[in-house]
Amino acid sequence: MSFVIASQVALWIGLLVLGVVCMALARQIGVLHQRIAPAGALSLRQPLKLGDATPEMQLPALDGSLVQIGGARGGRSQMLLFLSPGCTICEALLPAVRSAQTAERQWLDIVLASDGAADDHAQYVRDKGLAKFPYVVSEHLGRSYGVAKLPYAVLIDEAGKLVSTGLVNTREHLESLFVAKETGIKNIQQYLSQRGQRRATSGE
Amino acid sequence: MGEAYLPGAMQSLAAQAAAFEALLLAASAAHKILRWRQLQDVARQFARVPASLAAAALGVALLAEICAASLLIGVPYRAAGAALAAALWSGYLGLIVRAILQDRRDVDCGCSFGPVSRPLGVFQAARNVALEALAILVWMSARDGAVPVQASEVLAGLALLALYGALDQVMGLRPLRSGGVV
């Protein structure tokens, strides 16, 4: 009987240690979340203001099909992701873009966009397995949205209005555009400004 | 492992559950003492207690938690302690459900020991239901005779408390957006 009691005590001690370790790990994840937050796409100066109607364009994709950019598109939103074959950050972002296309497919279409020689882009599409995305090569499109740095994303809502734009270097930046649409907070600058006001009001 | 062994085992498990609930209530009381000012804000915003009564309401909750924890440890008073604990968790559950129904999910409920990034939801309500059910089980077993809380029960209670704390931390994390791992 003493062996049973001893083993039970040992098991409870083991469980206690396990619980403490789990708690410490989970706490550490929480601390990490707090340290990296808030993460959002940095919005740059642009010709279109957030909430403006976007210009409606019909542009040819690399595969020869016509892609409608901007304007009302049958109740679906559209994200334009500007990238370039020579941009290493763009390449690092591609897995997150593929993941977002699957996770947000109920409401969102993703269009890849760039400018330059079409042959280079066709090769890029083949190398990186991007055939399932419409890929538009148009300098005019980039100028219309004031794209100066890459990778740059533009989110257009189902009514064809500009919801959010910005530099997107990570998955968090990319998802911040979707969160902007859901919460109505347009960009990281507005979020930080509102948070500062809340803290000042509450005396934090 | 005959039939006569089962009631003894159940009573031992009930004593472990009583130790866990007593430790949890003690930790909750300590949380109130350590974060007295912050939890007065919680009383105002989450429980909608008038500002002038927030400290008094918090004091009553603190006293009730200390009483319930103390009663749960003593064999003759365990049923009363379990009943008081069940009543406390029922009250907290009511406040959580009210906040959810009033669409005040983002308010701090003060029901976690650390910072919380997740809004109020099914988890917090279900957790209180589970704690309440456990308190009722302790109360029912205590009516038929209870065994004293000894070192092994305290150890079990601490282990369960650590697991509870781990779950509390995990469920307090900001939920990630859906999508594959990249």
GROMACS .gro file of C-alpha atoms in nm:
model
  386
    1MET     CA    1   0.000   0.000   0.000
    2SER     CA    2   0.292   0.232   0.078
    3PHE     CA    3   0.419   0.178  -0.278
    4VAL     CA    4   0.080   0.284  -0.417
    5ILE     CA    5   0.080   0.599  -0.203
    6ALA     CA    6   0.439   0.681  -0.297
    7SER     CA    7   0.369   0.634  -0.668
    8GLN     CA    8   0.056   0.848  -0.642
    9VAL     CA    9   0.254   1.126  -0.472
   10ALA     CA   10   0.524   1.097  -0.740
   11LEU     CA   11   0.259   1.121  -1.014
   12TRP     CA   12   0.103   1.430  -0.860
   13ILE     CA   13   0.447   1.590  -0.832
   14GLY     CA   14   0.510   1.507  -1.200
   15LEU     CA   15   0.175   1.658  -1.295
   16LEU     CA   16   0.249   1.966  -1.086
   17VAL     CA   17   0.583   2.017  -1.264
   18LEU     CA   18   0.417   1.962  -1.602
   19GLY     CA   19   0.146   2.216  -1.520
   20VAL     CA   20   0.400   2.476  -1.408
   21VAL     CA   21   0.608   2.421  -1.725
   22CYS     CA   22   0.298   2.452  -1.945
   23MET     CA   23   0.195   2.769  -1.762
   24ALA     CA   24   0.542   2.923  -1.803
   25LEU     CA   25   0.550   2.839  -2.174
   26ALA     CA   26   0.204   2.979  -2.237
   27ARG     CA   27   0.294   3.292  -2.041
   28GLN     CA   28   0.607   3.332  -2.251
   29ILE     CA   29   0.399   3.313  -2.571
   30GLY     CA   30   0.173   3.584  -2.429
   31VAL     CA   31   0.474   3.805  -2.353
   32LEU     CA   32   0.605   3.753  -2.707
   33HIS     CA   33   0.265   3.846  -2.851
   34GLN     CA   34   0.267   4.166  -2.648
   35ARG     CA   35   0.621   4.253  -2.754
   36ILE     CA   36   0.558   4.216  -3.128
   37ALA     CA   37   0.217   4.383  -3.123
   38PRO     CA   38   0.085   4.585  -3.285
   39ALA     CA   39   0.195   4.471  -3.629
   40GLY     CA   40   0.035   4.636  -3.928
   41ALA     CA   41   0.103   4.740  -4.284
   42LEU     CA   42   0.269   5.082  -4.295
   43SER     CA   43   0.055   5.309  -4.506
   44LEU     CA   44   0.246   5.546  -4.734
   45ARG     CA   45   0.138   5.861  -4.914
   46GLN     CA   46  -0.083   5.764  -5.203
   47PRO     CA   47  -0.293   5.927  -5.473
   48LEU     CA   48  -0.614   5.760  -5.350
   49LYS     CA   49  -0.751   5.820  -5.003
   50LEU     CA   50  -0.888   5.537  -4.793
   51GLY     CA   51  -1.260   5.507  -4.863
   52ASP     CA   52  -1.230   5.649  -5.217
   53ALA     CA   53  -1.373   5.460  -5.512
   54THR     CA   54  -1.092   5.281  -5.694
   55PRO     CA   55  -1.044   5.320  -6.070
   56GLU     CA   56  -1.202   5.035  -6.264
   57MET     CA   57  -0.961   4.870  -6.508
   58GLN     CA   58  -0.958   4.567  -6.734
   59LEU     CA   59  -0.601   4.444  -6.763
   60PRO     CA   60  -0.453   4.139  -6.935
   61ALA     CA   61  -0.296   3.876  -6.710
   62LEU     CA   62   0.012   3.676  -6.806
   63ASP     CA   63  -0.205   3.380  -6.905
   64GLY     CA   64  -0.394   3.599  -7.155
   65SER     CA   65  -0.717   3.635  -6.957
   66LEU     CA   66  -0.865   3.974  -6.873
   67VAL     CA   67  -0.867   4.071  -6.505
   68GLN     CA   68  -1.103   4.331  -6.365
   69ILE     CA   69  -0.925   4.551  -6.113
   70GLY     CA   70  -1.124   4.779  -5.884
   71GLY     CA   71  -1.493   4.864  -5.905
   72ALA     CA   72  -1.780   4.651  -5.775
   73ARG     CA   73  -1.707   4.284  -5.846
   74GLY     CA   74  -2.011   4.079  -5.758
   75GLY     CA   75  -1.983   4.107  -5.384
   76ARG     CA   76  -1.619   4.000  -5.356
   77SER     CA   77  -1.326   4.198  -5.225
   78GLN     CA   78  -0.994   4.213  -5.404
   79MET     CA   79  -0.637   4.240  -5.284
   80LEU     CA   80  -0.367   4.363  -5.520
   81LEU     CA   81  -0.022   4.250  -5.414
   82PHE     CA   82   0.258   4.435  -5.588
   83LEU     CA   83   0.580   4.239  -5.603
   84SER     CA   84   0.884   4.180  -5.819
   85PRO     CA   85   1.102   3.881  -5.913
   86GLY     CA   86   1.409   4.056  -5.769
   87CYS     CA   87   1.247   4.132  -5.432
   88THR     CA   88   1.356   3.883  -5.166
   89ILE     CA   89   1.100   4.001  -4.909
   90CYS     CA   90   0.828   3.943  -5.171
   91GLU     CA   91   0.951   3.587  -5.209
   92ALA     CA   92   0.949   3.532  -4.835
   93LEU     CA   93   0.590   3.657  -4.825
   94LEU     CA   94   0.460   3.418  -5.091
   95PRO     CA   95   0.375   3.128  -4.853
   96ALA     CA   96   0.162   3.368  -4.647
   97VAL     CA   97  -0.011   3.487  -4.965
   98ARG     CA   98  -0.091   3.129  -5.065
   99SER     CA   99  -0.220   3.061  -4.714
  100ALA     CA  100  -0.434   3.377  -4.720
  101GLN     CA  101  -0.580   3.283  -5.056
  102THR     CA  102  -0.707   2.958  -4.907
  103ALA     CA  103  -0.814   3.095  -4.568
  104GLU     CA  104  -0.994   3.403  -4.704
  105ARG     CA  105  -1.136   3.250  -5.024
  106GLN     CA  106  -1.495   3.305  -4.911
  107TRP     CA  107  -1.472   3.679  -4.965
  108LEU     CA  108  -1.140   3.767  -5.125
  109ASP     CA  109  -0.965   3.741  -5.461
  110ILE     CA  110  -0.591   3.801  -5.471
  111VAL     CA  111  -0.425   3.951  -5.779
  112LEU     CA  112  -0.048   3.972  -5.812
  113ALA     CA  113   0.084   4.278  -5.992
  114SER     CA  114   0.417   4.410  -6.111
  115ASP     CA  115   0.581   4.593  -6.398
  116GLY     CA  116   0.873   4.528  -6.632
  117ALA     CA  117   0.948   4.260  -6.890
  118ALA     CA  118   0.664   4.006  -6.917
  119ASP     CA  119   0.908   3.720  -6.988
  120ASP     CA  120   1.082   3.766  -6.653
  121HIS     CA  121   0.747   3.755  -6.475
  122ALA     CA  122   0.633   3.447  -6.665
  123GLN     CA  123   0.952   3.273  -6.554
  124TYR     CA  124   0.893   3.393  -6.197
  125VAL     CA  125   0.539   3.250  -6.202
  126ARG     CA  126   0.672   2.914  -6.321
  127ASP     CA  127   0.957   2.905  -6.067
  128LYS     CA  128   0.746   3.001  -5.768
  129GLY     CA  129   0.431   2.808  -5.861
  130LEU     CA  130   0.207   3.116  -5.881
  131ALA     CA  131  -0.007   2.997  -6.172
  132LYS     CA  132  -0.324   2.991  -5.960
  133PHE     CA  133  -0.307   3.369  -5.906
  134PRO     CA  134  -0.403   3.619  -6.177
  135TYR     CA  135  -0.072   3.798  -6.249
  136VAL     CA  136  -0.090   4.141  -6.409
  137VAL     CA  137   0.208   4.331  -6.547
  138SER     CA  138   0.116   4.699  -6.571
  139GLU     CA  139   0.311   5.009  -6.482
  140HIS     CA  140  -0.009   5.213  -6.504
  141LEU     CA  141  -0.168   5.002  -6.227
  142GLY     CA  142   0.122   5.065  -5.990
  143ARG     CA  143   0.117   5.439  -6.062
  144SER     CA  144  -0.260   5.452  -6.002
  145TYR     CA  145  -0.208   5.330  -5.645
  146GLY     CA  146   0.117   5.518  -5.583
  147VAL     CA  147   0.325   5.207  -5.531
  148ALA     CA  148   0.681   5.314  -5.445
  149LYS     CA  149   0.813   5.022  -5.240
  150LEU     CA  150   0.763   4.647  -5.249
  151PRO     CA  151   0.595   4.430  -5.141
  152TYR     CA  152   0.291   4.657  -5.132
  153ALA     CA  153  -0.070   4.551  -5.090
  154VAL     CA  154  -0.399   4.724  -5.167
  155LEU     CA  155  -0.731   4.595  -5.034
  156ILE     CA  156  -1.045   4.692  -5.226
  157ASP     CA  157  -1.385   4.611  -5.076
  158GLU     CA  158  -1.684   4.457  -5.252
  159ALA     CA  159  -1.817   4.805  -5.342
  160GLY     CA  160  -1.489   4.892  -5.513
  161LYS     CA  161  -1.370   5.129  -5.239
  162LEU     CA  162  -1.017   5.144  -5.108
  163VAL     CA  163  -1.013   4.982  -4.761
  164SER     CA  164  -0.649   4.966  -4.666
  165THR     CA  165  -0.306   4.979  -4.823
  166GLY     CA  166   0.051   4.952  -4.710
  167LEU     CA  167   0.390   4.791  -4.712
  168VAL     CA  168   0.353   4.424  -4.621
  169ASN     CA  169   0.673   4.257  -4.511
  170THR     CA  170   0.525   3.977  -4.301
  171ARG     CA  171   0.216   3.765  -4.263
  172GLU     CA  172   0.101   3.991  -3.977
  173HIS     CA  173   0.123   4.295  -4.204
  174LEU     CA  174  -0.077   4.115  -4.471
  175GLU     CA  175  -0.345   4.006  -4.223
  176SER     CA  176  -0.362   4.358  -4.082
  177LEU     CA  177  -0.529   4.462  -4.408
  178PHE     CA  178  -0.806   4.207  -4.353
  179VAL     CA  179  -0.840   4.317  -3.990
  180ALA     CA  180  -0.863   4.679  -4.112
  181LYS     CA  181  -1.163   4.582  -4.323
  182GLU     CA  182  -1.327   4.395  -4.034
  183THR     CA  183  -1.269   4.656  -3.764
  184GLY     CA  184  -1.288   4.977  -3.964
  185ILE     CA  185  -0.946   5.087  -3.835
  186LYS     CA  186  -0.777   5.189  -4.157
  187ASN     CA  187  -0.408   5.145  -4.083
  188ILE     CA  188  -0.145   5.101  -3.814
  189GLN     CA  189  -0.104   5.478  -3.780
  190GLN     CA  190  -0.475   5.523  -3.698
  191TYR     CA  191  -0.463   5.230  -3.454
  192LEU     CA  192  -0.164   5.375  -3.269
  193SER     CA  193  -0.325   5.718  -3.258
  194GLN     CA  194  -0.651   5.576  -3.115
  195ARG     CA  195  -0.460   5.364  -2.863
  196GLY     CA  196  -0.266   5.671  -2.747
  197GLN     CA  197  -0.592   5.860  -2.696
  198ARG     CA  198  -0.747   5.569  -2.504
  199ARG     CA  199  -0.444   5.546  -2.277
  200ALA     CA  200  -0.444   5.920  -2.215
  201THR     CA  201  -0.815   5.909  -2.128
  202SER     CA  202  -0.782   5.611  -1.893
  203GLY     CA  203  -0.467   5.751  -1.733
  204GLU     CA  204  -0.254   5.442  -1.817
  205MET     CA  205  -1.041  -0.335  -0.575
  206GLY     CA  206  -1.380  -0.451  -0.443
  207GLU     CA  207  -1.705  -0.256  -0.428
  208ALA     CA  208  -1.622  -0.135  -0.077
  209TYR     CA  209  -1.314   0.038  -0.215
  210LEU     CA  210  -1.509   0.265  -0.454
  211PRO     CA  211  -1.674   0.497  -0.194
  212GLY     CA  212  -1.332   0.545  -0.034
  213ALA     CA  213  -1.176   0.631  -0.369
  214MET     CA  214  -1.458   0.874  -0.448
  215GLN     CA  215  -1.414   1.044  -0.112
  216SER     CA  216  -1.042   1.074  -0.176
  217LEU     CA  217  -1.111   1.229  -0.518
  218ALA     CA  218  -1.365   1.465  -0.360
  219ALA     CA  219  -1.101   1.569  -0.105
  220GLN     CA  220  -0.859   1.640  -0.392
  221ALA     CA  221  -1.127   1.844  -0.570
  222ALA     CA  222  -1.199   2.032  -0.246
  223ALA     CA  223  -0.828   2.110  -0.205
  224PHE     CA  224  -0.812   2.235  -0.565
  225GLU     CA  225  -1.117   2.458  -0.523
  226ALA     CA  226  -0.985   2.592  -0.191
  227LEU     CA  227  -0.648   2.675  -0.349
  228LEU     CA  228  -0.816   2.836  -0.650
  229LEU     CA  229  -1.036   3.052  -0.425
  230ALA     CA  230  -0.732   3.147  -0.216
  231ALA     CA  231  -0.542   3.243  -0.534
  232SER     CA  232  -0.842   3.445  -0.650
  233ALA     CA  233  -0.854   3.626  -0.314
  234ALA     CA  234  -0.480   3.696  -0.334
  235HIS     CA  235  -0.534   3.831  -0.687
  236LYS     CA  236  -0.796   4.072  -0.551
  237ILE     CA  237  -0.562   4.192  -0.277
  238LEU     CA  238  -0.263   4.235  -0.508
  239ARG     CA  239  -0.459   4.414  -0.784
  240TRP     CA  240  -0.709   4.594  -0.563
  241ARG     CA  241  -0.724   4.917  -0.767
  242GLN     CA  242  -0.738   4.744  -1.104
  243LEU     CA  243  -1.014   4.512  -0.988
  244GLN     CA  244  -1.221   4.805  -0.866
  245ASP     CA  245  -1.226   4.917  -1.230
  246VAL     CA  246  -1.334   4.565  -1.321
  247ALA     CA  247  -1.617   4.584  -1.067
  248ARG     CA  248  -1.734   4.910  -1.225
  249GLN     CA  249  -1.699   4.817  -1.590
  250PHE     CA  250  -1.766   4.443  -1.590
  251ALA     CA  251  -2.011   4.401  -1.300
  252ARG     CA  252  -2.160   4.751  -1.351
  253VAL     CA  253  -2.128   4.827  -0.980
  254PRO     CA  254  -2.157   5.202  -0.904
  255ALA     CA  255  -1.816   5.362  -0.848
  256SER     CA  256  -1.896   5.444  -0.485
  257LEU     CA  257  -1.974   5.077  -0.411
  258ALA     CA  258  -1.694   4.916  -0.614
  259ALA     CA  259  -1.453   4.878  -0.320
  260ALA     CA  260  -1.730   4.740  -0.095
  261ALA     CA  261  -1.843   4.490  -0.361
  262LEU     CA  262  -1.486   4.377  -0.413
  263GLY     CA  263  -1.442   4.342  -0.036
  264VAL     CA  264  -1.753   4.124  -0.009
  265ALA     CA  265  -1.632   3.900  -0.293
  266LEU     CA  266  -1.289   3.876  -0.131
  267LEU     CA  267  -1.438   3.785   0.207
  268ALA     CA  268  -1.668   3.525   0.048
  269GLU     CA  269  -1.375   3.364  -0.133
  270ILE     CA  270  -1.163   3.346   0.182
  271CYS     CA  271  -1.458   3.199   0.378
  272ALA     CA  272  -1.532   2.939   0.108
  273ALA     CA  273  -1.164   2.839   0.083
  274SER     CA  274  -1.135   2.801   0.463
  275LEU     CA  275  -1.459   2.603   0.494
  276LEU     CA  276  -1.362   2.365   0.212
  277ILE     CA  277  -1.051   2.255   0.402
  278GLY     CA  278  -1.227   2.162   0.726
  279VAL     CA  279  -1.415   1.831   0.709
  280PRO     CA  280  -1.719   1.936   0.919
  281TYR     CA  281  -1.771   2.255   0.712
  282ARG     CA  282  -1.686   2.124   0.365
  283ALA     CA  283  -2.048   2.105   0.248
  284ALA     CA  284  -2.103   2.469   0.347
  285GLY     CA  285  -1.778   2.573   0.178
  286ALA     CA  286  -1.871   2.389  -0.141
  287ALA     CA  287  -2.217   2.547  -0.141
  288LEU     CA  288  -2.064   2.893  -0.095
  289ALA     CA  289  -1.810   2.824  -0.374
  290ALA     CA  290  -2.089   2.707  -0.607
  291ALA     CA  291  -2.287   3.022  -0.528
  292LEU     CA  292  -1.984   3.242  -0.598
  293TRP     CA  293  -1.914   3.078  -0.933
  294SER     CA  294  -2.282   3.100  -1.022
  295GLY     CA  295  -2.265   3.473  -0.958
  296TYR     CA  296  -1.952   3.514  -1.170
  297LEU     CA  297  -2.109   3.300  -1.444
  298GLY     CA  298  -2.417   3.524  -1.443
  299LEU     CA  299  -2.198   3.834  -1.485
  300ILE     CA  300  -2.006   3.673  -1.772
  301VAL     CA  301  -2.325   3.566  -1.952
  302ARG     CA  302  -2.474   3.913  -1.901
  303ALA     CA  303  -2.163   4.080  -2.049
  304ILE     CA  304  -2.173   3.844  -2.349
  305LEU     CA  305  -2.544   3.904  -2.407
  306GLN     CA  306  -2.492   4.281  -2.382
  307ASP     CA  307  -2.211   4.254  -2.639
  308ARG     CA  308  -1.949   4.377  -2.391
  309ARG     CA  309  -1.709   4.095  -2.475
  310ASP     CA  310  -1.401   4.315  -2.475
  311VAL     CA  311  -1.441   4.427  -2.114
  312ASP     CA  312  -1.186   4.290  -1.864
  313CYS     CA  313  -1.367   4.038  -1.644
  314GLY     CA  314  -1.079   4.005  -1.399
  315CYS     CA  315  -1.118   3.630  -1.418
  316SER     CA  316  -0.763   3.560  -1.533
  317PHE     CA  317  -0.441   3.605  -1.344
  318GLY     CA  318  -0.250   3.763  -1.633
  319PRO     CA  319  -0.320   4.001  -1.922
  320VAL     CA  320  -0.584   3.870  -2.161
  321SER     CA  321  -0.604   3.941  -2.533
  322ARG     CA  322  -0.908   3.727  -2.602
  323PRO     CA  323  -1.263   3.859  -2.566
  324LEU     CA  324  -1.515   3.696  -2.332
  325GLY     CA  325  -1.674   3.389  -2.483
  326VAL     CA  326  -1.777   3.030  -2.443
  327PHE     CA  327  -1.451   2.931  -2.270
  328GLN     CA  328  -1.497   3.161  -1.970
  329ALA     CA  329  -1.860   3.058  -1.930
  330ALA     CA  330  -1.780   2.686  -1.966
  331ARG     CA  331  -1.495   2.716  -1.717
  332ASN     CA  332  -1.728   2.859  -1.456
  333VAL     CA  333  -1.987   2.590  -1.525
  334ALA     CA  334  -1.716   2.324  -1.473
  335LEU     CA  335  -1.601   2.484  -1.146
  336GLU     CA  336  -1.960   2.507  -1.029
  337ALA     CA  337  -2.022   2.141  -1.117
  338LEU     CA  338  -1.710   2.042  -0.926
  339ALA     CA  339  -1.826   2.239  -0.623
  340ILE     CA  340  -2.164   2.066  -0.637
  341LEU     CA  341  -1.992   1.725  -0.653
  342VAL     CA  342  -1.783   1.816  -0.347
  343TRP     CA  343  -2.097   1.932  -0.168
  344MET     CA  344  -2.281   1.605  -0.250
  345SER     CA  345  -1.991   1.386  -0.140
  346ALA     CA  346  -1.938   1.591   0.177
  347ARG     CA  347  -2.297   1.524   0.287
  348ASP     CA  348  -2.219   1.148   0.294
  349GLY     CA  349  -1.903   1.194   0.496
  350ALA     CA  350  -1.575   1.352   0.392
  351VAL     CA  351  -1.210   1.261   0.435
  352PRO     CA  352  -0.966   1.523   0.564
  353VAL     CA  353  -0.739   1.712   0.326
  354GLN     CA  354  -0.388   1.576   0.380
  355ALA     CA  355  -0.052   1.634   0.212
  356SER     CA  356  -0.131   1.420  -0.095
  357GLU     CA  357  -0.463   1.604  -0.148
  358VAL     CA  358  -0.285   1.940  -0.121
  359LEU     CA  359  -0.029   1.817  -0.375
  360ALA     CA  360  -0.310   1.707  -0.608
  361GLY     CA  361  -0.480   2.043  -0.562
  362LEU     CA  362  -0.158   2.227  -0.648
  363ALA     CA  363  -0.108   2.014  -0.960
  364LEU     CA  364  -0.465   2.080  -1.074
  365LEU     CA  365  -0.417   2.450  -0.999
  366ALA     CA  366  -0.102   2.456  -1.215
  367LEU     CA  367  -0.291   2.290  -1.501
  368TYR     CA  368  -0.577   2.536  -1.453
  369GLY     CA  369  -0.325   2.822  -1.470
  370ALA     CA  370  -0.171   2.680  -1.787
  371LEU     CA  371  -0.514   2.653  -1.952
  372ASP     CA  372  -0.594   3.005  -1.835
  373GLN     CA  373  -0.275   3.137  -1.997
  374VAL     CA  374  -0.329   2.947  -2.323
  375MET     CA  375  -0.689   3.059  -2.356
  376GLY     CA  376  -0.590   3.418  -2.282
  377LEU     CA  377  -0.365   3.435  -2.586
  378ARG     CA  378  -0.466   3.643  -2.884
  379PRO     CA  379  -0.629   3.407  -3.134
  380LEU     CA  380  -0.440   3.375  -3.461
  381ARG     CA  381  -0.619   3.429  -3.787
  382SER     CA  382  -0.707   3.107  -3.964
  383GLY     CA  383  -0.474   2.983  -4.231
  384GLY     CA  384  -0.203   2.729  -4.283
  385VAL     CA  385   0.129   2.737  -4.106
  386VAL     CA  386   0.386   2.916  -4.321
   0.00000   0.00000   0.00000
